[in-house]
Short mmCIF file of C-alpha atoms in Angstrom, two decimals:
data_model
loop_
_atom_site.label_atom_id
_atom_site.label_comp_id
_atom_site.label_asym_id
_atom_site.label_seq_id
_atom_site.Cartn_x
_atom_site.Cartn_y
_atom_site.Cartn_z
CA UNK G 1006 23.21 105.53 122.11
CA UNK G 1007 22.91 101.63 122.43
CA UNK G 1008 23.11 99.20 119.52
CA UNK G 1009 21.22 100.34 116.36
CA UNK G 1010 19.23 97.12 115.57
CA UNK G 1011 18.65 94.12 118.20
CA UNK G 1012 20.19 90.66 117.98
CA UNK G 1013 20.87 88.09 120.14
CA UNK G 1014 23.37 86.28 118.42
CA UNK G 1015 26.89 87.53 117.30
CA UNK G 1016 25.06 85.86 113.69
CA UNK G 1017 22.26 88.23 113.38
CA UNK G 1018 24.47 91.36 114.55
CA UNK G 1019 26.29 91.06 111.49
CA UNK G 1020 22.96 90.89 109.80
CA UNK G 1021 21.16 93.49 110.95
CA UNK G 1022 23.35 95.89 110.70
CA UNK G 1023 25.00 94.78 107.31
CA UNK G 1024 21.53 94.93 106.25
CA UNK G 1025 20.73 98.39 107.80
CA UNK G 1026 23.55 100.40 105.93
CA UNK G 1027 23.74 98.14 103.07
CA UNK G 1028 23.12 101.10 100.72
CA UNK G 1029 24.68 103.37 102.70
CA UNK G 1030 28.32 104.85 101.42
CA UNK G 1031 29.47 104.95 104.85
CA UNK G 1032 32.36 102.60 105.35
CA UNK G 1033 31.95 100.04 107.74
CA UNK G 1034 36.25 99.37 107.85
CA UNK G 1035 39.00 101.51 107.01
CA UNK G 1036 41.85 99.48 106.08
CA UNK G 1037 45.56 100.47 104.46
CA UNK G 1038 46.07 99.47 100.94
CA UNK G 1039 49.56 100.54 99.99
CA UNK G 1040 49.86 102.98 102.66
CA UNK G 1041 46.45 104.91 102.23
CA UNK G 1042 43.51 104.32 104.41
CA UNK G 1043 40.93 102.09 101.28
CA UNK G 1044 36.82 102.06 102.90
CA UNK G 1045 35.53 98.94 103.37
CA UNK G 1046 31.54 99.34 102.74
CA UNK G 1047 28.58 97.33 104.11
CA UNK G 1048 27.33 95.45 100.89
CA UNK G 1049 31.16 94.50 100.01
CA UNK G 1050 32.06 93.53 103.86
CA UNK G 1051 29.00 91.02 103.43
CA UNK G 1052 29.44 89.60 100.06
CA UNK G 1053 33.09 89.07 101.01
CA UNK G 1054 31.47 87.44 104.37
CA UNK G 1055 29.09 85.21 102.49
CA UNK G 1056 31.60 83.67 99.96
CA UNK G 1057 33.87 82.93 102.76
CA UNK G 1058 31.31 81.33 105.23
CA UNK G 1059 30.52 79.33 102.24
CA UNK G 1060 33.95 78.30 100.75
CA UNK G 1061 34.19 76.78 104.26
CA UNK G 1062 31.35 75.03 103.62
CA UNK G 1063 32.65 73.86 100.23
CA UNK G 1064 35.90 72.80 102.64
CA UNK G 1065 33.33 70.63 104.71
CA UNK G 1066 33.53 72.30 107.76
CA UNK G 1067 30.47 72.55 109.40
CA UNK G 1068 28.52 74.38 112.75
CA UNK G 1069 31.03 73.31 115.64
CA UNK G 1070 33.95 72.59 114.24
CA UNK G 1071 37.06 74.49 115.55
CA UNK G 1072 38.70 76.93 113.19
CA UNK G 1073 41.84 78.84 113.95
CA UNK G 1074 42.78 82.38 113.20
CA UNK G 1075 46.61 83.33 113.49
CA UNK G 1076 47.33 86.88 112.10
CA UNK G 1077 48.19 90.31 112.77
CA UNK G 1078 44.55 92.96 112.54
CA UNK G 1079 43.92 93.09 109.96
CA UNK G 1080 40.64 93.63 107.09
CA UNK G 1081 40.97 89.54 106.42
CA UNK G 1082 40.80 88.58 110.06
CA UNK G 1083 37.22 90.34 110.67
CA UNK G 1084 36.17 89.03 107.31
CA UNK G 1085 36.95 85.38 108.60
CA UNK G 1086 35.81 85.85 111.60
CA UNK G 1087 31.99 87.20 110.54
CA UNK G 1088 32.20 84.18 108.22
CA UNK G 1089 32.36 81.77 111.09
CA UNK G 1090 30.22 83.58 113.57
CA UNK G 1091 27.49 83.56 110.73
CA UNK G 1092 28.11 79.87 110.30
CA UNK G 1093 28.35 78.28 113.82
CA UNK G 1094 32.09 77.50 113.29
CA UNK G 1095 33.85 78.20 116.35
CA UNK G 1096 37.29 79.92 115.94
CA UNK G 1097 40.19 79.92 118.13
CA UNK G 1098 42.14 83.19 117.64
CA UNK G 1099 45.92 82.97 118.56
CA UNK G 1100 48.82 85.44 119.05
CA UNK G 1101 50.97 85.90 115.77
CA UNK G 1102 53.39 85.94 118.30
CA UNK G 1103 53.08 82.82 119.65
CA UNK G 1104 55.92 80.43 118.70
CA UNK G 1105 55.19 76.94 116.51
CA UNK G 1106 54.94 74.96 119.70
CA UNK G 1107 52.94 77.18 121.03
CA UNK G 1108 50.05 76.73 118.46
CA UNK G 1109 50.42 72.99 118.59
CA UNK G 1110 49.54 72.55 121.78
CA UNK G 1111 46.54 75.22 121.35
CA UNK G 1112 45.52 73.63 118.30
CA UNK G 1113 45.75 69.87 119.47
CA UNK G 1114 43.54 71.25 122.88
CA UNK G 1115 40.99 72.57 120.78
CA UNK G 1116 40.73 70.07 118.05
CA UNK G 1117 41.19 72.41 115.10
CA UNK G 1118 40.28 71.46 111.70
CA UNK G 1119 41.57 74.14 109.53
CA UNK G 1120 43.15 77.53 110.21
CA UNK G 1121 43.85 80.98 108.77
CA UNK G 1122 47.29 82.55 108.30
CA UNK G 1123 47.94 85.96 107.50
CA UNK G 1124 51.39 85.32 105.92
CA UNK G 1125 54.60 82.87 105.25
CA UNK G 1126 56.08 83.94 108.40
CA UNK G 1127 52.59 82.28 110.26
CA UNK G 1128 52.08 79.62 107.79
CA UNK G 1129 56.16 78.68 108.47
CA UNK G 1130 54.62 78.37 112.09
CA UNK G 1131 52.02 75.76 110.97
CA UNK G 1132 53.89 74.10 108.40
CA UNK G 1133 56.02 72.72 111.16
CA UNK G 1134 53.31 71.71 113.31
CA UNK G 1135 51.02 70.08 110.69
CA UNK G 1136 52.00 66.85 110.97
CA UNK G 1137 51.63 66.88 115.09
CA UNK G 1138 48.22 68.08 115.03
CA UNK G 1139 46.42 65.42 113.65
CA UNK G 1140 42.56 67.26 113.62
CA UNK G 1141 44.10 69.57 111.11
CA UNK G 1142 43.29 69.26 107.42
CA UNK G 1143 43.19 73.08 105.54
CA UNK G 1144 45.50 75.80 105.95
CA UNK G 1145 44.11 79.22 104.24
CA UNK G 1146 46.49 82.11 104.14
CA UNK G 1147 45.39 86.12 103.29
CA UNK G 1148 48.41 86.73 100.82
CA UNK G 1149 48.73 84.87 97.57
CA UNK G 1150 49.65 81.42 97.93
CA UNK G 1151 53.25 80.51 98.48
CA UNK G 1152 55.70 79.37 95.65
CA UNK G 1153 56.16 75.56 96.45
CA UNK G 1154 52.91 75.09 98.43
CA UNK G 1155 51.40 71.56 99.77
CA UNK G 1156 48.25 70.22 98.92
CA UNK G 1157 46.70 71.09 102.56
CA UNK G 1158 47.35 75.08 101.79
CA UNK G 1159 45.36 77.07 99.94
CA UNK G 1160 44.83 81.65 99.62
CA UNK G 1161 41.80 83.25 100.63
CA UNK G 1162 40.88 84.42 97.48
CA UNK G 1163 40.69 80.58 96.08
CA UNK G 1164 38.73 80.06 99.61
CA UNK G 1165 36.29 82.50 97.87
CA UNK G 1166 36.02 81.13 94.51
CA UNK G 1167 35.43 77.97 95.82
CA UNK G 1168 32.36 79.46 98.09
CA UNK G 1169 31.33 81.45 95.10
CA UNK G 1170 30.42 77.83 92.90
CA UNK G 1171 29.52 76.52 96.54
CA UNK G 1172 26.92 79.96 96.54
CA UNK G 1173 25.57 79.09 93.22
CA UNK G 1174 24.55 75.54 93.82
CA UNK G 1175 23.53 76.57 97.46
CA UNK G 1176 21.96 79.92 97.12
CA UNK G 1177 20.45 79.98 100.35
CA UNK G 1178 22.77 78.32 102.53
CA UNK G 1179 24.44 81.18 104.42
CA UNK G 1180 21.23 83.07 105.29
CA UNK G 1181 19.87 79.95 106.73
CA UNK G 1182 22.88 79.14 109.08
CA UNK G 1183 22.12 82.73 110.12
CA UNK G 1184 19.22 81.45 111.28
CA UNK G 1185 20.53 78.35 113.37
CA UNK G 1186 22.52 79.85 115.32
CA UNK G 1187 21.25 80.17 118.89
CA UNK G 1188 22.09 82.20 121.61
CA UNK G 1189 24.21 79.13 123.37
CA UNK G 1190 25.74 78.27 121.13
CA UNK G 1191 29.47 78.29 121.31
CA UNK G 1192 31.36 81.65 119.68
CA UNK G 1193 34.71 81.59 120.57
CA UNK G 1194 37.46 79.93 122.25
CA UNK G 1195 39.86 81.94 123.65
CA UNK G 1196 43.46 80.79 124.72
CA UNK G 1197 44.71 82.67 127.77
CA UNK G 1198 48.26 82.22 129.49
CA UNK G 1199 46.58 81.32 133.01
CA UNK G 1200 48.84 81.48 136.39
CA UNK G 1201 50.28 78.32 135.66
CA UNK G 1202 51.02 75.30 133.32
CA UNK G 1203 49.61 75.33 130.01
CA UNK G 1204 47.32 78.34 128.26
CA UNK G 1205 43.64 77.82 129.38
CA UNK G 1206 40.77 77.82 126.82
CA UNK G 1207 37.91 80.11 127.73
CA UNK G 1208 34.73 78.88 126.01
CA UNK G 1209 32.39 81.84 125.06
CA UNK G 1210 29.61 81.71 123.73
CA UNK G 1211 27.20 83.82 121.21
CA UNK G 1212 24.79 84.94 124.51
CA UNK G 1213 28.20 86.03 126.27
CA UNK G 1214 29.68 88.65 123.92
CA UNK G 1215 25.98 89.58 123.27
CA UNK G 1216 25.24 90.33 126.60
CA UNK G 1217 28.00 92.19 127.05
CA UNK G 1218 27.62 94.53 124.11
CA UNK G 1219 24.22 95.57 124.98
CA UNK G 1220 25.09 95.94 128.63
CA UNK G 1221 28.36 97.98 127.80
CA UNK G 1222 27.01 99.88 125.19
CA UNK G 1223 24.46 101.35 127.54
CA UNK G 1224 26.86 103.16 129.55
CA UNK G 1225 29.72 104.34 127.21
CA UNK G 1226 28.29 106.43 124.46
CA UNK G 1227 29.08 105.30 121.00
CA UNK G 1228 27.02 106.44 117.73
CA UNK G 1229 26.90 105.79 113.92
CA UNK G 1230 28.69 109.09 113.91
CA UNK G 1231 31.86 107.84 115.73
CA UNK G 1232 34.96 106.48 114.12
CA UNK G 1233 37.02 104.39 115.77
CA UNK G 1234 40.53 103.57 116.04
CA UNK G 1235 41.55 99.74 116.66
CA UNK G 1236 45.35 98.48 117.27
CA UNK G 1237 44.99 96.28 120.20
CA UNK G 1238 45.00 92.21 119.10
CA UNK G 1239 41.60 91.07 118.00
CA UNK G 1240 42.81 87.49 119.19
CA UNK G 1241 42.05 89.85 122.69
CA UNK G 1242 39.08 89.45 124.55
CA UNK G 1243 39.01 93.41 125.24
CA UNK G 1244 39.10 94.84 121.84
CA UNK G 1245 37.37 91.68 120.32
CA UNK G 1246 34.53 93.03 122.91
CA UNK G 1247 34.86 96.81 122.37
CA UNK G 1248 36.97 97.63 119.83
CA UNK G 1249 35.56 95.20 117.12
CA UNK G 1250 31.68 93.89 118.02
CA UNK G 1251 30.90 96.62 120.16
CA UNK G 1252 31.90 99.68 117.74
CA UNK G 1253 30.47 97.13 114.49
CA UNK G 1254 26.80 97.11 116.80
CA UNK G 1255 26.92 101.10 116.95
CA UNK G 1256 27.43 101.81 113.45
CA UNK G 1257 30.56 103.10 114.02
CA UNK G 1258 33.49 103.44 111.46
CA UNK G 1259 36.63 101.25 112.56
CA UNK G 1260 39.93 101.87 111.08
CA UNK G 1261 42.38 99.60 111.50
CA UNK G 1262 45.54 100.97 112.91
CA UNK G 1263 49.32 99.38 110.97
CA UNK G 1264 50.94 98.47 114.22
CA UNK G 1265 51.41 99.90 117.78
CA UNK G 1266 54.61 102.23 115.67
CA UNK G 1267 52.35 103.70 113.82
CA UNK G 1268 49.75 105.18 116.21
CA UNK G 1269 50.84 108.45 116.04
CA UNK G 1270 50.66 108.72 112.49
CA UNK G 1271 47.16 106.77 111.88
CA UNK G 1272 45.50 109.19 114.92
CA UNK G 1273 46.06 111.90 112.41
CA UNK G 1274 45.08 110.23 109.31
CA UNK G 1275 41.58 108.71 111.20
CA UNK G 1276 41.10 111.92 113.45
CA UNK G 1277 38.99 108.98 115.41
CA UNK G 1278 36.47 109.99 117.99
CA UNK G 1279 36.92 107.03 120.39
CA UNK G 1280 39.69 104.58 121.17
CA UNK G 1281 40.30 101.34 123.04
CA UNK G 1282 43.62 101.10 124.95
CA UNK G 1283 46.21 100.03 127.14
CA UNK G 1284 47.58 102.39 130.16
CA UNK G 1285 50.96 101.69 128.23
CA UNK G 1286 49.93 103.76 125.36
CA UNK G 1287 48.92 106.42 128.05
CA UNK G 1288 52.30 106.64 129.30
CA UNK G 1289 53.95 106.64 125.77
CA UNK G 1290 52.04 109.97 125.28
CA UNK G 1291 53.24 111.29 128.58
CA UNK G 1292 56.44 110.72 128.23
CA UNK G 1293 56.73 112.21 124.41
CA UNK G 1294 54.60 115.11 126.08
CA UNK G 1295 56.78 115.77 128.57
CA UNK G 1296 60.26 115.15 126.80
CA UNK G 1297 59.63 118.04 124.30
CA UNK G 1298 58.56 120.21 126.82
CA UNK G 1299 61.22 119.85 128.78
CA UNK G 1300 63.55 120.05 125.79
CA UNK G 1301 62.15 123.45 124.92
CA UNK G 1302 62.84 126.71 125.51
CA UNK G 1303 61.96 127.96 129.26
CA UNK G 1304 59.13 130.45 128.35
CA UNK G 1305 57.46 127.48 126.45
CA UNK G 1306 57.69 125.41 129.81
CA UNK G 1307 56.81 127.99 131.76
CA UNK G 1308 53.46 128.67 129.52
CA UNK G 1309 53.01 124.42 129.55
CA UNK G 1310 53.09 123.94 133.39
CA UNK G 1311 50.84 127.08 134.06
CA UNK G 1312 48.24 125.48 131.28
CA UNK G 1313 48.53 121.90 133.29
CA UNK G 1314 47.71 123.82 136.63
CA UNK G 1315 44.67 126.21 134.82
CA UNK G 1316 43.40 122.72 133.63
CA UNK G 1317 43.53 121.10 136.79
CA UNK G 1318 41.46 123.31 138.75
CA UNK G 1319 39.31 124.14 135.92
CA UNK G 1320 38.29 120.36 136.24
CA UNK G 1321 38.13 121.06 139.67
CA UNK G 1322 35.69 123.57 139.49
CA UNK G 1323 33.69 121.97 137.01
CA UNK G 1324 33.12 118.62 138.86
CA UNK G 1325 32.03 121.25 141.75
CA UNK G 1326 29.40 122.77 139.53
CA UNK G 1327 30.56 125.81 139.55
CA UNK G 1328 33.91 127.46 137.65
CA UNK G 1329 34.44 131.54 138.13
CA UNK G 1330 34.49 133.73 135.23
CA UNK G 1331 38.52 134.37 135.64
CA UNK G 1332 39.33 131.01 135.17
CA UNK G 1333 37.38 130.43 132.24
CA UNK G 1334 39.24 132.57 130.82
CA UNK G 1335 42.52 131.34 131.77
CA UNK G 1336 41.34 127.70 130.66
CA UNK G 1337 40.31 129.28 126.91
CA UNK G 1338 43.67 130.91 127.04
CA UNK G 1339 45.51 127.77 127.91
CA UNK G 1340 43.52 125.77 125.55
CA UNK G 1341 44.29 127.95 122.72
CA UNK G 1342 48.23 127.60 123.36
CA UNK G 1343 48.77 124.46 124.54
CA UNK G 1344 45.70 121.82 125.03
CA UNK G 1345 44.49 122.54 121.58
CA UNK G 1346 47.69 121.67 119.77
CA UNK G 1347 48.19 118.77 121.91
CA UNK G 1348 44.74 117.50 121.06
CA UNK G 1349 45.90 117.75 117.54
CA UNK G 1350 48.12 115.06 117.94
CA UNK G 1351 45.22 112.70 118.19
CA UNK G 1352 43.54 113.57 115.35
CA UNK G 1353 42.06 116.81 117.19
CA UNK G 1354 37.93 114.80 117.74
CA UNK G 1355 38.70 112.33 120.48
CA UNK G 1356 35.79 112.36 122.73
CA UNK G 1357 37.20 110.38 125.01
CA UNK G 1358 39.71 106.73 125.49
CA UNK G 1359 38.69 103.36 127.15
CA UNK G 1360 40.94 101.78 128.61
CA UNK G 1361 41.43 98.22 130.04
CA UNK G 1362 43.89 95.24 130.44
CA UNK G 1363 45.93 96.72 133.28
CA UNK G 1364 45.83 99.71 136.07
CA UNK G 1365 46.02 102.90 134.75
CA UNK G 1366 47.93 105.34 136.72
CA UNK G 1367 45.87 107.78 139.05
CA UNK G 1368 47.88 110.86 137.79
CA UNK G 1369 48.26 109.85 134.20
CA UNK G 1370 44.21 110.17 134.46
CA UNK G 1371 44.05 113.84 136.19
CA UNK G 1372 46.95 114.51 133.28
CA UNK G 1373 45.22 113.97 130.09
CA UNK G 1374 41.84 115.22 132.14
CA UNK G 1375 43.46 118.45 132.82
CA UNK G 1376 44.76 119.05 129.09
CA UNK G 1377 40.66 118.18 127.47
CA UNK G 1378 41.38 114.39 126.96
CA UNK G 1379 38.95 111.99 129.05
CA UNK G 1380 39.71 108.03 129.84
CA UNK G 1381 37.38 106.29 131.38
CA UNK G 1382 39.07 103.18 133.32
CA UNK G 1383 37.52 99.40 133.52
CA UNK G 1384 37.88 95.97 134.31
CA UNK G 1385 36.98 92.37 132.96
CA UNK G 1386 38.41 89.11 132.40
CA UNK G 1387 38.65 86.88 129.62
CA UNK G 1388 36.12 84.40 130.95
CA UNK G 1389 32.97 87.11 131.70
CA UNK G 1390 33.60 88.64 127.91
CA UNK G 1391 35.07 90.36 129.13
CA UNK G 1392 33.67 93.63 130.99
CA UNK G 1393 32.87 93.87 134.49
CA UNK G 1394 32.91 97.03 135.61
CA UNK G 1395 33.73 100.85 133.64
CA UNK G 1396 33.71 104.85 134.58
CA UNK G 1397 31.21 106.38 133.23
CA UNK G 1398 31.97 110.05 131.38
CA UNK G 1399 29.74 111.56 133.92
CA UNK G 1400 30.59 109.68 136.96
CA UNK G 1401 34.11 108.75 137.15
CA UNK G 1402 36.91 108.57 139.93
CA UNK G 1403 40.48 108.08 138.62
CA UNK G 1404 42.71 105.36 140.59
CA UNK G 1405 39.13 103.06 140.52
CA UNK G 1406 37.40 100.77 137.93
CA UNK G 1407 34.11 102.06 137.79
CA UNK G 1408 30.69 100.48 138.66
CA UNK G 1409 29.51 97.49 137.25
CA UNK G 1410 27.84 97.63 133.88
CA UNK G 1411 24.24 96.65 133.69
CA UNK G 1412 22.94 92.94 134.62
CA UNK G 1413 26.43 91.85 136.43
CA UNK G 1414 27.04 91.36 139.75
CA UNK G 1415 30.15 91.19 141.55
CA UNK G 1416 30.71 90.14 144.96
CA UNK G 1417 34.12 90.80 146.66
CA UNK G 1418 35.08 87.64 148.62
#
C-alpha cells in the first residue's frame, strides 16, 4: 500500500497524517520510559510538535536558518525534527559519536544557530566548541537542565513553555508555516565522511525525501497495520528515509529500539512486522544461530541442517511454481521444529527485513530465505535520498541490488 494521504512537502506529511489518526488510539511511536515500551499517540506527537516549532520561534529562529540535532534515537529527536520540517528550519543531524572537533567544523560549515543535545555527555561536546562557532547562540538539551548551566543552554521542556506563551499570542503561526513551505525548499543537510578531506554536506531538500517516499513506498509493501522496528541512526540518510518518514507516511507504528545491544530483547517486546538494517546485524544472527547449534547435542544438529536443506529446496521449488506434495510436508515438519522457534526470536510477525548501507552476503540471503525470513537488498546514496534501486518481495535475486524504484534512472558509466 503507498502513503495514506498525499503531500508534497515533508511539512504537510506530518499534517496529513497527524491529522488523519488524530483520534485514533493507535500509537504513532513506541518509546521506553523506564524500561517499558510508553505509546506515543497522534494528537500528543503534534501538540508536542507545535509547541516546539514555536518555542523556536519564540528563540527567533526563523525558515532557513540551520539547526543542529546531536543525540542518540530517540522520542525527542523526531519531535525536533517534525518541529523544524513544519517550520522551514533546516537541521543538520550529527553522529553522537562524533568528537567536539568534529561538530565544530560541521557546525561552522553549516552556519548553525542553535542546536539540540540529548544529554551532558553531548552538551560537554558543545560546551567546548561554543565559543569557536561563532553562528551559534541556543543550546537545548532533552534531559533536565544541567546543575551550573550558562545562559546560552536551556531543556526542552522550557523550549516548550516558552512556545506555549509564544502559541497563545500567535495562535496561528505554526499551521501557517505549514503552509509556506514549498517543495524546494531546503530539508536537511546531511554531513557525510566523503573519500577525502573534510565531511561533505549533502543539501536535501523537501521534494527529495518526498519523492523518494512515494517512489519507494510503491514497491515495498508497508500498511497502517505494520509496526516497525528502528535502531539504525536517524542522523542516517537510510533510516531517516525508510525507517522514520517512510514508515510515519504508511501509518505504521515505529518503536524505537534502546541501542544495537538490545535488539534481541526489543524484537520480542515489539514482535515488529518490518525492519530496516545493516548486513552486520544479518551476520550477528547467523553467527548466534549457528553457535548454539553447533554447541548442541548431535541429534539437534542433525534435525537443524536437514531443516536448512528442506528449506532450501522448498524455496527452490516455490520460485519454480511448483513444490511436490512430499516436500511440503517435510517443510511443515521442519518449520514446526526449527524455523518456527527461530522466527520467535524476532518477535515471531516479521514479514520481511530491508536492508541497505553495505553488501549483504549472497548466502546469508538464501540462509534466512530458507528458514521463512525474507530480506530484500538495495542501494542509495546520501545525495539521491537516498534510494536507488531495491528487490522487490516478488522479484528478487540475492548477491544483486534490485531494480530501480519508480521515476529514477541510473546509467552505468
Amino acid at each position: 500500500m503507498p502513503v495514506v494521504k498525499p503531500f508534497s512537502t515533508i511539512a504537510e506529511m506530518f499534517d496529513v497524517i497527524t491529522r488523519h489518526f488524530i483520534d485514533s488510539d493507535k500509537p504513532a511511536y513506541l518509546y521506553k520510559v523506564a524500561g517499558v515500551y510508553k505509546p506515543l499517540l497522534y494528537k500528543e506527537l503534534r501538540e508536542m510538535v507545535e509547541l516546539t516549532a514555536c518555542g523556536l520561534a519564540a528563540l527567533g529562529l526563523k525558515k532557513g536558518d540551520k539547526v543542529g540535532i546531536i543525540s542518540e534515537n530517540r522520542i525527542e529527536w523526531i519531535i525536533v525534527d517534525f518541529a523544524m520540517t513544519t517550520t522551514g528550519i533546516i537541521d543538520v543531524p550529527v553522529y553522537p559519536t562524533l568528537t567536539a572537533k568534529q561538530i565544530e567544523y560541521i557546525f561552522n560549515n553549516a552556519g548553525v544557530k542553535a542546536t539540540f543535545v540529548s544529554n551532558q555527555v553531548q552538551f560537554s561536546k558543545v560546551e567546548k566548541i561554543y565559543d569557536q562557532v561563532k553562528t551559534l547562540d541556543k543550546v537545548i538539551i532533552f534531559t533536565e537542565k544541567v546543575i551550573v548551566a550558562p545562559d546560552y543552554l536551556l531543556s526542552l521542556k522550557e523550549l516548550m513553555e516558552l512556545g506555549r506563551d509564544f502559541k497563545e499570542k500567535n495562535p496561528d503561526y505554526w499551521i501557517n508555516m505549514i503552509k509556506e513551505i514549498k517543495p524546494e525548499d531546503i530539508l536537511t543537510i546531511i554531513y557525510t565522511s566523503g573519500t577525502t578531506g573534510e565531511p561533505k554536506g549533502v543539501v536535501l531538500t523537501h521534494k527529495n525525501l518526498v519523492s523518494n517516499i512515494l517512489s519507494a513506498t510503491q514497491v515495498v509493501p508497508m500498511t497502517p497495520e505494520d509496526t516497525f522496528l528502528s535502531y539504525l541512526p536517524f542522523s542516517h540518510s537510510f533510516e531517516r528515509m525508510a525507517g522514520f518518514y517512510a514508515a510515519f507516511a504508511c501509518g505504521g507504528i515505529v518503536a524505537l529500539a534502546e541501542s544495537i545491544d538490545t535488539i534481541a530483547q526489543n524484537l520480542l517486546e515489539v514482535k515488529p512486522t518490518v525492519m530496516t538494517s545493516v548486513p552486520r546485524l544479518f551476520e550477528r544472527l547467523y553467527n548466534r544461530i549457528i553457535k548454539g547449534v553447533e554447541a548442541g547435542p548431535a541429534i539437534r544438529r542433525k534435525i537443524f541442517y536437514w531443516a536448512l536443506d528442506v528449506g532450501k529446496k522448498y524455496v527452490q521449488a516455490s520460485k519454480r511454481g511448483k513444490v511436490p506434495a512430499w516436500l511440503k510436508s517435510q517443510y511443515a515438519l521442519a518449520d514446526k521444529l526449527v524455523f518456527s522457534k527461530l522466527k520467535e526470536r524476532t518477535g515471531g510477525r516479521i514479514k520481511f527485513f530491508v536492508s541497505g548501507g553495505a553488501t549483504l552476503a549472497k548466502e546469508l540471503g538464501e540462509f534466512f530465505e530458507a528458514l521463512g525470513i525474507k530480506i530484500i537488498e538495495g542501494y542509495g546514496l546520501t545525495e539521491t535520498s537516498p534510494v536507488l534501486t531495491v528487490n522487490r518481495l516478488d522479484d528478487y535475486k540475492f548477491g544483486t541490488v534490485g531494480k530501480p524504484i519508480p521515476g529514477v534512472e541510473i546509467k552505468i558509466a
